[in-house]
PDB file of C-alpha atoms and ligand atoms in Angstrom:
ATOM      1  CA  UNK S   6      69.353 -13.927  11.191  1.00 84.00           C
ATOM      2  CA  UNK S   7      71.214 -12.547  13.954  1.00 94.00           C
ATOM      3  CA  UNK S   8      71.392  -8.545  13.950  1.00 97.00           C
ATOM      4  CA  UNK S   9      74.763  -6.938  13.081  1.00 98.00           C
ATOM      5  CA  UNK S  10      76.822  -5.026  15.063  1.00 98.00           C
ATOM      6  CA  UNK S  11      77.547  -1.124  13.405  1.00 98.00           C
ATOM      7  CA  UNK S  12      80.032   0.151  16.381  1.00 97.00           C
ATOM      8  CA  UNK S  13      81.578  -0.662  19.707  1.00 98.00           C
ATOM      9  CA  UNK S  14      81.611   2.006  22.061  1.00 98.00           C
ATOM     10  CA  UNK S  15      82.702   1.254  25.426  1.00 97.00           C
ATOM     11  CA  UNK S  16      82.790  -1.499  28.206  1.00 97.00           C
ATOM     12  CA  UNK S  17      80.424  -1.210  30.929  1.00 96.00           C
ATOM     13  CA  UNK S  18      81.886   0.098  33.985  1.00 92.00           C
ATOM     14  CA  UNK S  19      81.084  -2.751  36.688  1.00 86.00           C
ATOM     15  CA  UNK S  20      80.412  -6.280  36.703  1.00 87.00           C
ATOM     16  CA  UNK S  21      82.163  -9.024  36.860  1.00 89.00           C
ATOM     17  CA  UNK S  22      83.492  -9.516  32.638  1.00 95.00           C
ATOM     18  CA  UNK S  23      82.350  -5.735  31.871  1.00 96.00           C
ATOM     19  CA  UNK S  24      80.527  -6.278  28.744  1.00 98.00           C
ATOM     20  CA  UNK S  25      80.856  -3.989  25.760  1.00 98.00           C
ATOM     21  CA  UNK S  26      78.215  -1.623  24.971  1.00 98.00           C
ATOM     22  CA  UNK S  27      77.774  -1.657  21.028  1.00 98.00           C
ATOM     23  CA  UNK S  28      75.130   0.054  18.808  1.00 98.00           C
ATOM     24  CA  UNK S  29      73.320  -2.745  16.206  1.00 98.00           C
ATOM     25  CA  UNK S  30      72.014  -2.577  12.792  1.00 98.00           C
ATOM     26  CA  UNK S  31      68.901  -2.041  13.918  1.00 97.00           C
ATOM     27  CA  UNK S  32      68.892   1.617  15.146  1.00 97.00           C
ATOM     28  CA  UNK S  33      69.572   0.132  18.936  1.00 98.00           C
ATOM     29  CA  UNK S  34      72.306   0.294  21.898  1.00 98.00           C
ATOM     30  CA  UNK S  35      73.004  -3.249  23.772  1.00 98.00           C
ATOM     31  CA  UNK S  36      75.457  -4.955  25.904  1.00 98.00           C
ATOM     32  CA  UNK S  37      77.235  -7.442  24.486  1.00 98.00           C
ATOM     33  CA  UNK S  38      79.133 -10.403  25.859  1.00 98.00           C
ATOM     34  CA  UNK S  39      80.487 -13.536  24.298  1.00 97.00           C
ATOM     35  CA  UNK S  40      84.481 -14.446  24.808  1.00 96.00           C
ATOM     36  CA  UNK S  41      84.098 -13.309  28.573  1.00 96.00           C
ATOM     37  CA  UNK S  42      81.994 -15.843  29.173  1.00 96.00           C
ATOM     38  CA  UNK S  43      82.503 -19.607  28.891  1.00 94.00           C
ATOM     39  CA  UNK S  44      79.972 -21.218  26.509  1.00 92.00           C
ATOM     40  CA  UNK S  45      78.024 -23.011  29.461  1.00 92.00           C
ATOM     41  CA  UNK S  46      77.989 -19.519  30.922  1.00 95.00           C
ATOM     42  CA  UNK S  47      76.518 -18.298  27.285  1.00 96.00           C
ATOM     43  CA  UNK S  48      73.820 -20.890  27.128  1.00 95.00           C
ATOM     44  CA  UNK S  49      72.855 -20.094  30.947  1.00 96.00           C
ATOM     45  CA  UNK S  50      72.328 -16.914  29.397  1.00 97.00           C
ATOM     46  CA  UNK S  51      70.516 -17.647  26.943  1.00 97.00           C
ATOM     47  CA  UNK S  52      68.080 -20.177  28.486  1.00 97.00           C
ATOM     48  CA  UNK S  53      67.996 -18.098  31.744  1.00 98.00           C
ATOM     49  CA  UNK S  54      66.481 -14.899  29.869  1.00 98.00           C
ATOM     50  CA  UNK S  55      64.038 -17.147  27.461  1.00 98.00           C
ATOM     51  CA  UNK S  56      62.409 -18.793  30.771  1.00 98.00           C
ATOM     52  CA  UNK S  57      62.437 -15.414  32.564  1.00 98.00           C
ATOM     53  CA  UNK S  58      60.384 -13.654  29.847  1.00 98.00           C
ATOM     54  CA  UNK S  59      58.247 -16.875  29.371  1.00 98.00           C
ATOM     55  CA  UNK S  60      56.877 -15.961  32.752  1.00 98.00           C
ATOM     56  CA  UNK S  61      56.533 -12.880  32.524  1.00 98.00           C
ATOM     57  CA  UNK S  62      59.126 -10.913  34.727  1.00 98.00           C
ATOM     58  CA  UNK S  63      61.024  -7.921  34.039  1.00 98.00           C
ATOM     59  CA  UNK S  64      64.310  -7.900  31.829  1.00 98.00           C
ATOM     60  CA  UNK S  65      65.543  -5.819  29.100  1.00 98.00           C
ATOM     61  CA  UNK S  66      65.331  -7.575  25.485  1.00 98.00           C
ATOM     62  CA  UNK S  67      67.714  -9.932  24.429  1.00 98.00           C
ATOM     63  CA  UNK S  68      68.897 -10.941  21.393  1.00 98.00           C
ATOM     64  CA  UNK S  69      71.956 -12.969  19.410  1.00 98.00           C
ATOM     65  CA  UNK S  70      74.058 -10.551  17.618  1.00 98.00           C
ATOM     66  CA  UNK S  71      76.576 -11.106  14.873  1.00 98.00           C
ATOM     67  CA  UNK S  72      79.992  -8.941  15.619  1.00 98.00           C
ATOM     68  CA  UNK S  73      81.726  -8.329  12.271  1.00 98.00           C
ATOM     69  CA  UNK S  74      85.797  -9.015  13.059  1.00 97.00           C
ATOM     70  CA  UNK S  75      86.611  -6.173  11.114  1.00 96.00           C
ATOM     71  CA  UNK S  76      85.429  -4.573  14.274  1.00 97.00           C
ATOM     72  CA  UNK S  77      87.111  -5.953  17.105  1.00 96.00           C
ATOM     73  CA  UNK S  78      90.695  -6.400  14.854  1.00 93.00           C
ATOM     74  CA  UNK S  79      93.483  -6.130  17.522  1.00 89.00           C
ATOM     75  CA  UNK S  80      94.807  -3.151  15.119  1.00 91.00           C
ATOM     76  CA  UNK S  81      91.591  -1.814  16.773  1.00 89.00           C
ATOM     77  CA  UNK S  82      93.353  -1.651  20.355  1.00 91.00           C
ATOM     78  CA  UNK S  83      93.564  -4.048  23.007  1.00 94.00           C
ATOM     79  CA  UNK S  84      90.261  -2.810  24.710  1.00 96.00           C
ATOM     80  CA  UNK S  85      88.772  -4.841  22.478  1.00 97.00           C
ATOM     81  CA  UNK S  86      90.453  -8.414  23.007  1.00 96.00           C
ATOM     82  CA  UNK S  87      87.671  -9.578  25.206  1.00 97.00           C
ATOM     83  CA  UNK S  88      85.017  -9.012  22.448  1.00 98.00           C
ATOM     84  CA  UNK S  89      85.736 -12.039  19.208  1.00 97.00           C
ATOM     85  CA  UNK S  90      84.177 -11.627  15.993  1.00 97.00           C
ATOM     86  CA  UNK S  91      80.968 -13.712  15.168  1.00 97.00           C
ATOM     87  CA  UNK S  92      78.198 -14.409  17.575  1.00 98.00           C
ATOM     88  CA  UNK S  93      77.230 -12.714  21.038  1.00 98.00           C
ATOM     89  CA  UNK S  94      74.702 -12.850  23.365  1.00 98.00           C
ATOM     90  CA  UNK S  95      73.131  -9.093  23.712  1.00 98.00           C
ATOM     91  CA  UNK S  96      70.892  -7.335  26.176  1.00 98.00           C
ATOM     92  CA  UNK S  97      69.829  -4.082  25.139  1.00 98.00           C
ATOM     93  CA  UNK S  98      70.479  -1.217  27.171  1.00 98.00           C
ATOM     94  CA  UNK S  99      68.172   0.266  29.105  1.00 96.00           C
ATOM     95  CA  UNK S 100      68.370   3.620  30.885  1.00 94.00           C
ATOM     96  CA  UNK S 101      68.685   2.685  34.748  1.00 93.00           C
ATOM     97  CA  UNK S 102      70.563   3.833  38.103  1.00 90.00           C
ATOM     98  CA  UNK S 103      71.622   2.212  41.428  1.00 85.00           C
ATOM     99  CA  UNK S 104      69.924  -0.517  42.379  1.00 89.00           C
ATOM    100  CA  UNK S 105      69.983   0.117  46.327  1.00 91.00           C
ATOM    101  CA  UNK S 106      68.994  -1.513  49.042  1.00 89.00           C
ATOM    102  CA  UNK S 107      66.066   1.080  49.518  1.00 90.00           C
ATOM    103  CA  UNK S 108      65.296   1.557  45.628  1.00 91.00           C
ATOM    104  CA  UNK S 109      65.199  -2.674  45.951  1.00 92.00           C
ATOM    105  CA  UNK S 110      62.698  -2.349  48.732  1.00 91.00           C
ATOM    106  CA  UNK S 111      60.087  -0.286  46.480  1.00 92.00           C
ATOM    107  CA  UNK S 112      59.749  -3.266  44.424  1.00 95.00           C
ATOM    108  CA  UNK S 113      56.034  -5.359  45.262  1.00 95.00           C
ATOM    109  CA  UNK S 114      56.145  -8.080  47.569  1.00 96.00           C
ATOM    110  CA  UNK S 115      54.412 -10.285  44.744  1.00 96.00           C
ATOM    111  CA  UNK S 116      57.001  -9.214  42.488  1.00 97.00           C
ATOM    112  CA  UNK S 117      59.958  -9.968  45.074  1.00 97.00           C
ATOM    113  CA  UNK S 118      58.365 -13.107  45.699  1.00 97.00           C
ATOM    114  CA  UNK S 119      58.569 -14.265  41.678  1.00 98.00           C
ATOM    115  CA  UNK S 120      62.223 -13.124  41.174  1.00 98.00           C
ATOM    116  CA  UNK S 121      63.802 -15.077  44.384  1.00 98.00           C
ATOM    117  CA  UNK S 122      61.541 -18.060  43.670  1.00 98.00           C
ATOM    118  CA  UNK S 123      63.029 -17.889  39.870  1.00 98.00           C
ATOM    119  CA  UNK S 124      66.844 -17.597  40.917  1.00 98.00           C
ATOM    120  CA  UNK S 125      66.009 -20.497  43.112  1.00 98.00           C
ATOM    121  CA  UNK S 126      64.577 -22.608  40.453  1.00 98.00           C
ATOM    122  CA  UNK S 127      68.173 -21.579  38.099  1.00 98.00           C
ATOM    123  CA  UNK S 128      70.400 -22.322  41.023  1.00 97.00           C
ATOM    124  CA  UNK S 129      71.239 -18.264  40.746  1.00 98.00           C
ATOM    125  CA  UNK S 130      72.965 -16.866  44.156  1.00 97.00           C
ATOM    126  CA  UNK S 131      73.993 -13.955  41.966  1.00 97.00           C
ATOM    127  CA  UNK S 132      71.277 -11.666  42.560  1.00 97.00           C
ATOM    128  CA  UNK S 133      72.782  -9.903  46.160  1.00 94.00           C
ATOM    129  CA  UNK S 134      74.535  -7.019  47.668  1.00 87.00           C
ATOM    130  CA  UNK S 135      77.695  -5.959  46.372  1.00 79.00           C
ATOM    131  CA  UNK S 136      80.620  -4.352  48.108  1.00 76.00           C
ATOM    132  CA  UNK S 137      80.897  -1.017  48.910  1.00 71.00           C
ATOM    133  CA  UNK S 138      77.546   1.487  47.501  1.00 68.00           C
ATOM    134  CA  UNK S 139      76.894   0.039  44.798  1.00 70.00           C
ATOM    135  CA  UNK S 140      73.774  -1.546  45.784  1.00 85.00           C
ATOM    136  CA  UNK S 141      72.304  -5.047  44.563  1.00 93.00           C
ATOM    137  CA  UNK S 142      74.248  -6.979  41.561  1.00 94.00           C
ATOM    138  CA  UNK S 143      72.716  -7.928  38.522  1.00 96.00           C
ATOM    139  CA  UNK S 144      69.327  -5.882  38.736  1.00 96.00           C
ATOM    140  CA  UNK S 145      68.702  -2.681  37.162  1.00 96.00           C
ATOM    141  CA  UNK S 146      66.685   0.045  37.887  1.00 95.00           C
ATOM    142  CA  UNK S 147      64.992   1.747  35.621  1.00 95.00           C
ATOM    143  CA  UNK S 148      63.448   5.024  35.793  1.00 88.00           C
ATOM    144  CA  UNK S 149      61.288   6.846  33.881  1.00 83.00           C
ATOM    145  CA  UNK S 150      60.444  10.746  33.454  1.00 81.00           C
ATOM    146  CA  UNK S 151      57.678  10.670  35.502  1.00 83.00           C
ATOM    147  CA  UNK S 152      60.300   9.831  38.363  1.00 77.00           C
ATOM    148  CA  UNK S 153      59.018   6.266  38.885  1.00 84.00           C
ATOM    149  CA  UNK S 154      61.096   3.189  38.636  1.00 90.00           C
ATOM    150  CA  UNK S 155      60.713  -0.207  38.107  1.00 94.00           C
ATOM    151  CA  UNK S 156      63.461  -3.453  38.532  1.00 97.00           C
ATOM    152  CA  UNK S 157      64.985  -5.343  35.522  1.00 98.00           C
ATOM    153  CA  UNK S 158      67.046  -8.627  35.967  1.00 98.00           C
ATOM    154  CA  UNK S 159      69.824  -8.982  33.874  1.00 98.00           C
ATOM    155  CA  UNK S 160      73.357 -11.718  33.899  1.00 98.00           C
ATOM    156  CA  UNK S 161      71.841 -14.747  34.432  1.00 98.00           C
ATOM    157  CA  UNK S 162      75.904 -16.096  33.286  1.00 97.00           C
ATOM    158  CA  UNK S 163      76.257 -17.990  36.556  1.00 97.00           C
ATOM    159  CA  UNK S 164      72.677 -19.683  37.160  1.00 97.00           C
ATOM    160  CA  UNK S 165      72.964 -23.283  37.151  1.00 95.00           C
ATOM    161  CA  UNK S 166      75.320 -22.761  39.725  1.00 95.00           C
ATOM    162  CA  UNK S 167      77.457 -26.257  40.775  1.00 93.00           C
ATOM    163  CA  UNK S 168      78.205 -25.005  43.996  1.00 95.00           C
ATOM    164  CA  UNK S 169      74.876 -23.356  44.601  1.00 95.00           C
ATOM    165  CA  UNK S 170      74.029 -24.151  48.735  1.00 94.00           C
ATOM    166  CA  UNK S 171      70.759 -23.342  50.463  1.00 95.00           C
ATOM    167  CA  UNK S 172      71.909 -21.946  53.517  1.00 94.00           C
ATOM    168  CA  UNK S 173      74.166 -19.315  51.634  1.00 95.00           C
ATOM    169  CA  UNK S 174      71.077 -18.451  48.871  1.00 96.00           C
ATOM    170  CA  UNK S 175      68.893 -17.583  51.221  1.00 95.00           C
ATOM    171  CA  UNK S 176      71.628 -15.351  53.670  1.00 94.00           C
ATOM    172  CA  UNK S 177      72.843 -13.290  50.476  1.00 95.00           C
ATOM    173  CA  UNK S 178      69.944 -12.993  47.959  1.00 97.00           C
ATOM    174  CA  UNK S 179      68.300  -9.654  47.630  1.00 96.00           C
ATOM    175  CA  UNK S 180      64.749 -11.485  48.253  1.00 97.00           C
ATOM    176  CA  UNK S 181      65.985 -14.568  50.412  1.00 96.00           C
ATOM    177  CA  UNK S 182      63.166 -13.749  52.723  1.00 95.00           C
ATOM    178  CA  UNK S 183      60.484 -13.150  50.965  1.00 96.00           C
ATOM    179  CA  UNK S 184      61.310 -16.503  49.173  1.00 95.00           C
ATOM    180  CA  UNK S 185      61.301 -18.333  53.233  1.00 93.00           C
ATOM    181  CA  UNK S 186      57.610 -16.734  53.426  1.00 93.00           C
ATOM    182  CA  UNK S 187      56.827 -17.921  49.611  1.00 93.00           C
ATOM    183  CA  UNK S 188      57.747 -21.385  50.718  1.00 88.00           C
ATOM    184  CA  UNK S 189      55.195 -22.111  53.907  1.00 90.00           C
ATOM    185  CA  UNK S 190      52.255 -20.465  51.613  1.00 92.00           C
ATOM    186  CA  UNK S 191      51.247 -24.120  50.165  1.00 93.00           C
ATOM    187  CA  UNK S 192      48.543 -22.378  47.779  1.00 95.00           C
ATOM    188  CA  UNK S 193      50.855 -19.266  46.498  1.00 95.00           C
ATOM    189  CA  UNK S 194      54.034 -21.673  46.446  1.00 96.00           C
ATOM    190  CA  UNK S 195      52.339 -24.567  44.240  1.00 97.00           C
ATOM    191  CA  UNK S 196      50.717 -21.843  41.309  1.00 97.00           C
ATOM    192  CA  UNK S 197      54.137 -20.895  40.920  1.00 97.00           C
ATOM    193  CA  UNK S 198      55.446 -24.299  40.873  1.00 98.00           C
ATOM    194  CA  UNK S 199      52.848 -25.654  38.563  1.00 98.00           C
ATOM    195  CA  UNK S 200      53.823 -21.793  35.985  1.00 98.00           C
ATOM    196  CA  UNK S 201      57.517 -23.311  36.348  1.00 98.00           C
ATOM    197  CA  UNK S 202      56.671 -26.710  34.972  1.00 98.00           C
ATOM    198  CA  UNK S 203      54.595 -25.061  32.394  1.00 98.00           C
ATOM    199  CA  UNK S 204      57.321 -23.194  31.383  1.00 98.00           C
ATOM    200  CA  UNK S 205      59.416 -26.214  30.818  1.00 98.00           C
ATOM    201  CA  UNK S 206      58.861 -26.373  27.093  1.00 98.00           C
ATOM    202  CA  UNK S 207      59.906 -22.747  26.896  1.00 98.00           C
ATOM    203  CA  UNK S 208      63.272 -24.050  28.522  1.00 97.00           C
ATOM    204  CA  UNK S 209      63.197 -27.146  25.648  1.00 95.00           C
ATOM    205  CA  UNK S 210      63.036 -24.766  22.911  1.00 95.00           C
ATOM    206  CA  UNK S 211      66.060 -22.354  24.148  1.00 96.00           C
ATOM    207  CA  UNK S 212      68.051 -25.183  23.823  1.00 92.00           C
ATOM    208  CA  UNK S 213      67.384 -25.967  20.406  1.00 90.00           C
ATOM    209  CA  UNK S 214      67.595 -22.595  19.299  1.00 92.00           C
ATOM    210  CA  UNK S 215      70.563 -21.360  21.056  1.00 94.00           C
ATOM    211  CA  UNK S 216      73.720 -21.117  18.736  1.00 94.00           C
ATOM    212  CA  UNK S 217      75.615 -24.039  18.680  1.00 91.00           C
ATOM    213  CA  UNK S 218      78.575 -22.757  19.736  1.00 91.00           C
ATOM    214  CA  UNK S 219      77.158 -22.411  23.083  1.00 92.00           C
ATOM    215  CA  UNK S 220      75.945 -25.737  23.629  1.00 87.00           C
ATOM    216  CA  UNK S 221      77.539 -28.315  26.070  1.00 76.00           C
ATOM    217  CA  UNK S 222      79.234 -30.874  24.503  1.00 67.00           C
ATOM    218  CA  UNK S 223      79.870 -33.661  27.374  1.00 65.00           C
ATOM    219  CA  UNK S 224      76.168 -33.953  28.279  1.00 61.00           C
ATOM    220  CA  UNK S 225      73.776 -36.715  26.655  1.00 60.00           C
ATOM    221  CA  UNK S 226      71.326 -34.363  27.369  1.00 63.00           C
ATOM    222  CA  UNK S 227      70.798 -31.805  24.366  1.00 69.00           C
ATOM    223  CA  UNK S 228      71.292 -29.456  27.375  1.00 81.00           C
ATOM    224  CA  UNK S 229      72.099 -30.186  30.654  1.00 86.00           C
ATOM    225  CA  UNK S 230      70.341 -27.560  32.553  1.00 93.00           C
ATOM    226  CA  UNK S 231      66.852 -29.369  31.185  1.00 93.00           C
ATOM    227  CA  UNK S 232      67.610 -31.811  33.843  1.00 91.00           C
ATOM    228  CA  UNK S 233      68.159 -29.228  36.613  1.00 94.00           C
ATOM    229  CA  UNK S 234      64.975 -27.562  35.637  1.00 96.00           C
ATOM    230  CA  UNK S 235      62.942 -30.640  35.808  1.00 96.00           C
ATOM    231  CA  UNK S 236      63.071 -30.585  39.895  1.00 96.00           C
ATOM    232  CA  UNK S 237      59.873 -28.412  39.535  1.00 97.00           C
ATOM    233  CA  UNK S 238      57.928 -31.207  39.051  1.00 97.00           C
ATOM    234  CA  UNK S 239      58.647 -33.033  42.162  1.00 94.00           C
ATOM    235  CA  UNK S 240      55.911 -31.432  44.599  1.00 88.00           C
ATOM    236  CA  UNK S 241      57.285 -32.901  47.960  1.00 84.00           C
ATOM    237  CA  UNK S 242      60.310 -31.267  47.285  1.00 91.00           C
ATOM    238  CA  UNK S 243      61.133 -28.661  45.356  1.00 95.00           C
ATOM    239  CA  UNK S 244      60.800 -25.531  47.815  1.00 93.00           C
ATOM    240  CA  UNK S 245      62.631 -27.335  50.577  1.00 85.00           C
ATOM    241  CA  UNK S 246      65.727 -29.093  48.873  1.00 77.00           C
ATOM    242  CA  UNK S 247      67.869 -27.395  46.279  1.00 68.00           C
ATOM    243  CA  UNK S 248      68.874 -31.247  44.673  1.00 66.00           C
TER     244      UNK S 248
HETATM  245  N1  ADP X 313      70.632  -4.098  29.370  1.00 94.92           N
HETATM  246  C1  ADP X 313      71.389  -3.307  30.122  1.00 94.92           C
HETATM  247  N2  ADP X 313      71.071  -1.973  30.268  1.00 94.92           N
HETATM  248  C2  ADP X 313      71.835  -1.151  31.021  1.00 94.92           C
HETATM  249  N3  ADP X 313      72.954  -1.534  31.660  1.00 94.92           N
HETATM  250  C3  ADP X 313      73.339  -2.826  31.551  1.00 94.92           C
HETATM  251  C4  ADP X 313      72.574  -3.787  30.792  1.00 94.92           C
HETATM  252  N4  ADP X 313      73.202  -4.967  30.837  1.00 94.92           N
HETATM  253  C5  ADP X 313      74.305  -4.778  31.600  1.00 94.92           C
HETATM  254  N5  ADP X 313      74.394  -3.491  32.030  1.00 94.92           N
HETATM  255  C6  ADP X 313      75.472  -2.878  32.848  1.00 94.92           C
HETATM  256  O1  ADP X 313      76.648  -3.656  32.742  1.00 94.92           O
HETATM  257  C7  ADP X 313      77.003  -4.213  34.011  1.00 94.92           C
HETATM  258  C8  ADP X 313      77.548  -5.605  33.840  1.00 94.92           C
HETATM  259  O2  ADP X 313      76.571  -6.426  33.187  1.00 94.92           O
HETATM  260  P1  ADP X 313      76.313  -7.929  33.602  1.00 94.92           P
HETATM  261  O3  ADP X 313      75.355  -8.487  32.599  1.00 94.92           O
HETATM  262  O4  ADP X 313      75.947  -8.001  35.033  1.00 94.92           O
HETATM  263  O5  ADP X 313      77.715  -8.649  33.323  1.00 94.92           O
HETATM  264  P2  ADP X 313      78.944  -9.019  34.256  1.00 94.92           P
HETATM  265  O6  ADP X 313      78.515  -9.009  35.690  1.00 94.92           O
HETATM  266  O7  ADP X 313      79.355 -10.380  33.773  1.00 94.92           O
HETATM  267  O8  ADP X 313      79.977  -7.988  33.963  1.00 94.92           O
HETATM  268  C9  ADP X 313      75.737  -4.135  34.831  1.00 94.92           C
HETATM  269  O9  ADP X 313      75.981  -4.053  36.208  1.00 94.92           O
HETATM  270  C10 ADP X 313      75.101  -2.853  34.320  1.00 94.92           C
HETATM  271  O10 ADP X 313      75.718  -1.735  34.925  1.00 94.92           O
HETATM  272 MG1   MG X 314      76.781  -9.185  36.575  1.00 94.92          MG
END
C-alpha cells in the first residue's frame, strides 16, 4: 500500500519541474513529483533509484505515495496544478546544502568512481554543474551536526537519456574524469561491471513493481530500459562505447 499524503507544503525552490515538498502519513517530509514528469520519466525514476540502492550508493529513501485529490483541488490554488491526485513518486527529504564544486571534491575517489560509472551505465548526463553558484545538479549534500557531510544522488527523471553522447558525458559530468581513469583500470573496471550485471535482476523486479501507470506502453519489452541495461554484459565494450 502506497503511503498517504497528510499536507502539501511548498515546491522546492530549484530544479528543473520543482517538486512539491509534502508531509506523509507516516510521520515523514518528502518530495514529491508525478504530473511534472512524463511517465517514462516516472519509471526512470523509479528503476534508476531501485538499481542505485541495490548497489549500495548514497540516496535518500524513496517511496510511491498516494496524493488524496481532495488535496491538490484547483479550489486549493493554482500552485498546486502541477501536483494530480493519486500516485507519485517520493524521495524523502533530507537535510542538505550546496553541493559545490569544492564540497563535491571532499567526496572519496572510490566513491566518485561508483557514481560516474552508474550515470554512465543509465545514460544520465544530468549529474553536472549548473549555472551561476549553485553548484552541481541533482546531488545533495548532506550534513550532519558533527559538521561532516556526505553526497546523496537524487532525479534520476532523465537517465535513459536518447540523446545521451560520450564526448559531452564525460566534458560536463561532475566525475567525468574519474570515470576516464575507472575505464583503463581493467581489474577495478570489470568488479564493477560484473556488480552491474548482478544487479540486473534488481532492475527486472522495478519493472514489475512499478505502478502501472508509469510503464511504457509501445515497447514489447515489459520495460524498455531492461534492454539498455543489458550492455553491461558485453565485456569488450561496455566502458568504451555508450551503444
Ligand atoms: N530528498 C530530498 N531532500 C532534500 N531536497 C531535495 C530532495 N529531493 C529534491 N530536493 C530538492 O528539490 C530540488 C529539485 O529536485 P529534483 O529531484 O532534482 O527535481 P527537478 O530537477 O526535476 O526539479 C533539488 O535540487 C533539491 O534542492
Ligand atoms: Mg533535478
Amino acid at each position: 500500500m502506497p503511503v498517504l499524503i497528510d499536507e502539501v507544503l511548498r515546491r522546492a525552490a530549484r530544479g528543473r519541474t520543482a517538486p512539491y515538498l509534502c508531509r506523509a502519513e507516516d510521520g515523514q517530509l518528502y518530495f514529491v513529483k508525478n504530473r511534472v514528469l512524463a511517465r517514462r520519466e516516472l519509471a526512470a525514476e523509479w528503476v534508476s533509484s531501485h538499481l542505485a540502492r541495490a548497489l549500495g550508493l548514497p540516496l535518500p529513501a524513496f517511496c510511491v505515495v498516494e496524493v488524496p485529490a481532495a488535496l491538490v483541488d484547483p479550489a486549493m490554488g493554482d500552485w498546486l496544478a502541477d501536483l494530480a491526485p493519486g500516485l507519485a513518486f517520493a524521495s524523502r527529504y533530507v537535510e542538505s546544502t550546496e553541493p559545490t564544486r569544492a564540497r563535491m571534491a571532499q567526496v572519496p575517489v572510490a566513491e566518485r568512481v561508483r557514481i560516474a560509472a552508474f550515470d554512465w551505465w543509465l545514460r544520465n548526463m544530468q549529474r553536472r554543474a549548473a549555472p551561476g553558484p549553485v553548484g552541481i545538479r541533482n546531488l545533495l549534500w548532506q550534513t550532519d551536526p558533527s559538521g561532516s557531510g556526505r553526497v546523496l544522488l537524487i532525479d534520476h527523471s532523465r537517465a535513459f537519456d536518447p540523446r545521451f553522447d560520450v564526448s559531452g558525458f564525460l566534458a560536463t559530468h561532475v566525475y567525468g574524469a574519474d570515470l576516464v581513469r575507472l575505464a583503463a583500470d581493467f581489474i577495478d573496471r570489470e568488479r564493477l561491471r560484473g556488480e552491474f550485471v548482478r544487479a540486473l535482476d534488481v532492475a527486472a523486479t522495478a519493472c514489475a513493481t512499478m505502478p502501472a501507470a508509469w510503464r511504457q506502453v509501445d515497447s514489447r519489452d515489459e520495460c524498455a530500459f531492461l534492454a539498455q541495461l543489458a550492455r553491461c554484459q558485453a565485456d569488450d565494450v561496455f566502458w568504451t562505447s555508450a551503444s
